[in-house]
Amino acid sequence: IPEDELSRSSHSNPGKSLVNGIKTNPASSSPKGSFSMPMGPPVYVDLAYIPNHCSGKNTDPEFFKRVRASYYVVSGNDAANGEPSRAVLDALLEGKSQWGDNLQVTLIPTHDTEVTREWYQQTHEKQQELNIMVLASSSTVVMQDESFPACKIEF
């Protein structure tokens, strides 16, 4: 953008700036220029995919407090990158304990990993208390030259 055009656009909209593409009033924004999502009622869904292959980079107990699913899919299979993350699986327990009702939740791991097995064994009593069931892969899908475990889910 030419400098004179940039100057004109800033004069035509005084006191306003853009943060992540959203017009904000600098006087009302935080010092770092970031803003947090307002709290609202939880969202109930049938099926939710745990973000980023169940990595701890993007998912914490707040996710499970706000996104309440009948089924959560855990797709991580990269131990070197912490996928799936034990902290995220523990966050499910912590988040679910805050729901206030004991709705059935089914966890669907797409891979049989050491992290998932250890978590399952070490927290089994807590899972039962919170009405969480972990689904094991019960069949195999064969596509061309590849085969992999799969779960059938019916709604």
PDB file of N, CA and C in Angstrom, residues 109-110 135-142 147-153:
ATOM      1  N   PRO A 109      -9.806 -44.263  20.634  1.00  0.00           N
ATOM      2  CA  PRO A 109      -8.435 -44.119  20.132  1.00  0.00           C
ATOM      3  C   PRO A 109      -8.321 -44.802  18.767  1.00  0.00           C
ATOM      4  N   THR A 110      -7.716 -44.102  17.817  1.00  0.00           N
ATOM      5  CA  THR A 110      -7.562 -44.702  16.489  1.00  0.00           C
ATOM      6  C   THR A 110      -6.307 -45.559  16.388  1.00  0.00           C
ATOM      7  N   LEU A 135     -13.185 -47.284  23.894  1.00  0.00           N
ATOM      8  CA  LEU A 135     -13.523 -48.268  22.874  1.00  0.00           C
ATOM      9  C   LEU A 135     -12.242 -48.835  22.281  1.00  0.00           C
ATOM     10  N   ALA A 136     -12.173 -50.131  22.193  1.00  0.00           N
ATOM     11  CA  ALA A 136     -11.021 -50.765  21.557  1.00  0.00           C
ATOM     12  C   ALA A 136     -11.353 -51.024  20.094  1.00  0.00           C
ATOM     13  N   SER A 137     -10.335 -51.012  19.267  1.00  0.00           N
ATOM     14  CA  SER A 137     -10.546 -51.327  17.856  1.00  0.00           C
ATOM     15  C   SER A 137     -10.992 -52.772  17.750  1.00  0.00           C
ATOM     16  N   SER A 138     -12.088 -52.976  17.051  1.00  0.00           N
ATOM     17  CA  SER A 138     -12.650 -54.327  17.006  1.00  0.00           C
ATOM     18  C   SER A 138     -12.717 -54.915  15.613  1.00  0.00           C
ATOM     19  N   SER A 139     -12.277 -54.162  14.629  1.00  0.00           N
ATOM     20  CA  SER A 139     -12.287 -54.694  13.270  1.00  0.00           C
ATOM     21  C   SER A 139     -11.146 -54.066  12.483  1.00  0.00           C
ATOM     22  N   THR A 140     -10.935 -54.584  11.290  1.00  0.00           N
ATOM     23  CA  THR A 140      -9.862 -54.091  10.437  1.00  0.00           C
ATOM     24  C   THR A 140     -10.442 -53.664   9.101  1.00  0.00           C
ATOM     25  N   VAL A 141     -10.003 -52.503   8.633  1.00  0.00           N
ATOM     26  CA  VAL A 141     -10.399 -52.009   7.318  1.00  0.00           C
ATOM     27  C   VAL A 141      -9.242 -52.256   6.374  1.00  0.00           C
ATOM     28  N   VAL A 142      -9.544 -52.806   5.203  1.00  0.00           N
ATOM     29  CA  VAL A 142      -8.512 -53.055   4.201  1.00  0.00           C
ATOM     30  C   VAL A 142      -8.822 -52.180   2.991  1.00  0.00           C
ATOM     31  N   SER A 147      -3.966 -51.831   5.486  1.00  0.00           N
ATOM     32  CA  SER A 147      -5.017 -52.247   6.420  1.00  0.00           C
ATOM     33  C   SER A 147      -4.758 -51.566   7.759  1.00  0.00           C
ATOM     34  N   PHE A 148      -5.840 -51.277   8.486  1.00  0.00           N
ATOM     35  CA  PHE A 148      -5.700 -50.605   9.764  1.00  0.00           C
ATOM     36  C   PHE A 148      -6.899 -50.929  10.633  1.00  0.00           C
ATOM     37  N   PRO A 149      -6.738 -50.842  11.975  1.00  0.00           N
ATOM     38  CA  PRO A 149      -7.860 -51.103  12.884  1.00  0.00           C
ATOM     39  C   PRO A 149      -8.911 -50.002  12.771  1.00  0.00           C
ATOM     40  N   ALA A 150     -10.159 -50.363  13.024  1.00  0.00           N
ATOM     41  CA  ALA A 150     -11.241 -49.379  12.926  1.00  0.00           C
ATOM     42  C   ALA A 150     -12.342 -49.711  13.927  1.00  0.00           C
ATOM     43  N   CYS A 151     -13.145 -48.730  14.224  1.00  0.00           N
ATOM     44  CA  CYS A 151     -14.301 -48.896  15.102  1.00  0.00           C
ATOM     45  C   CYS A 151     -15.537 -48.457  14.327  1.00  0.00           C
ATOM     46  N   LYS A 152     -16.610 -49.163  14.523  1.00  0.00           N
ATOM     47  CA  LYS A 152     -17.886 -48.781  13.910  1.00  0.00           C
ATOM     48  C   LYS A 152     -18.702 -48.034  14.960  1.00  0.00           C
ATOM     49  N   ILE A 153     -19.192 -46.865  14.582  1.00  0.00           N
ATOM     50  CA  ILE A 153     -19.991 -46.059  15.487  1.00  0.00           C
ATOM     51  C   ILE A 153     -21.350 -45.841  14.861  1.00  0.00           C
TER      52      ILE A 153
END
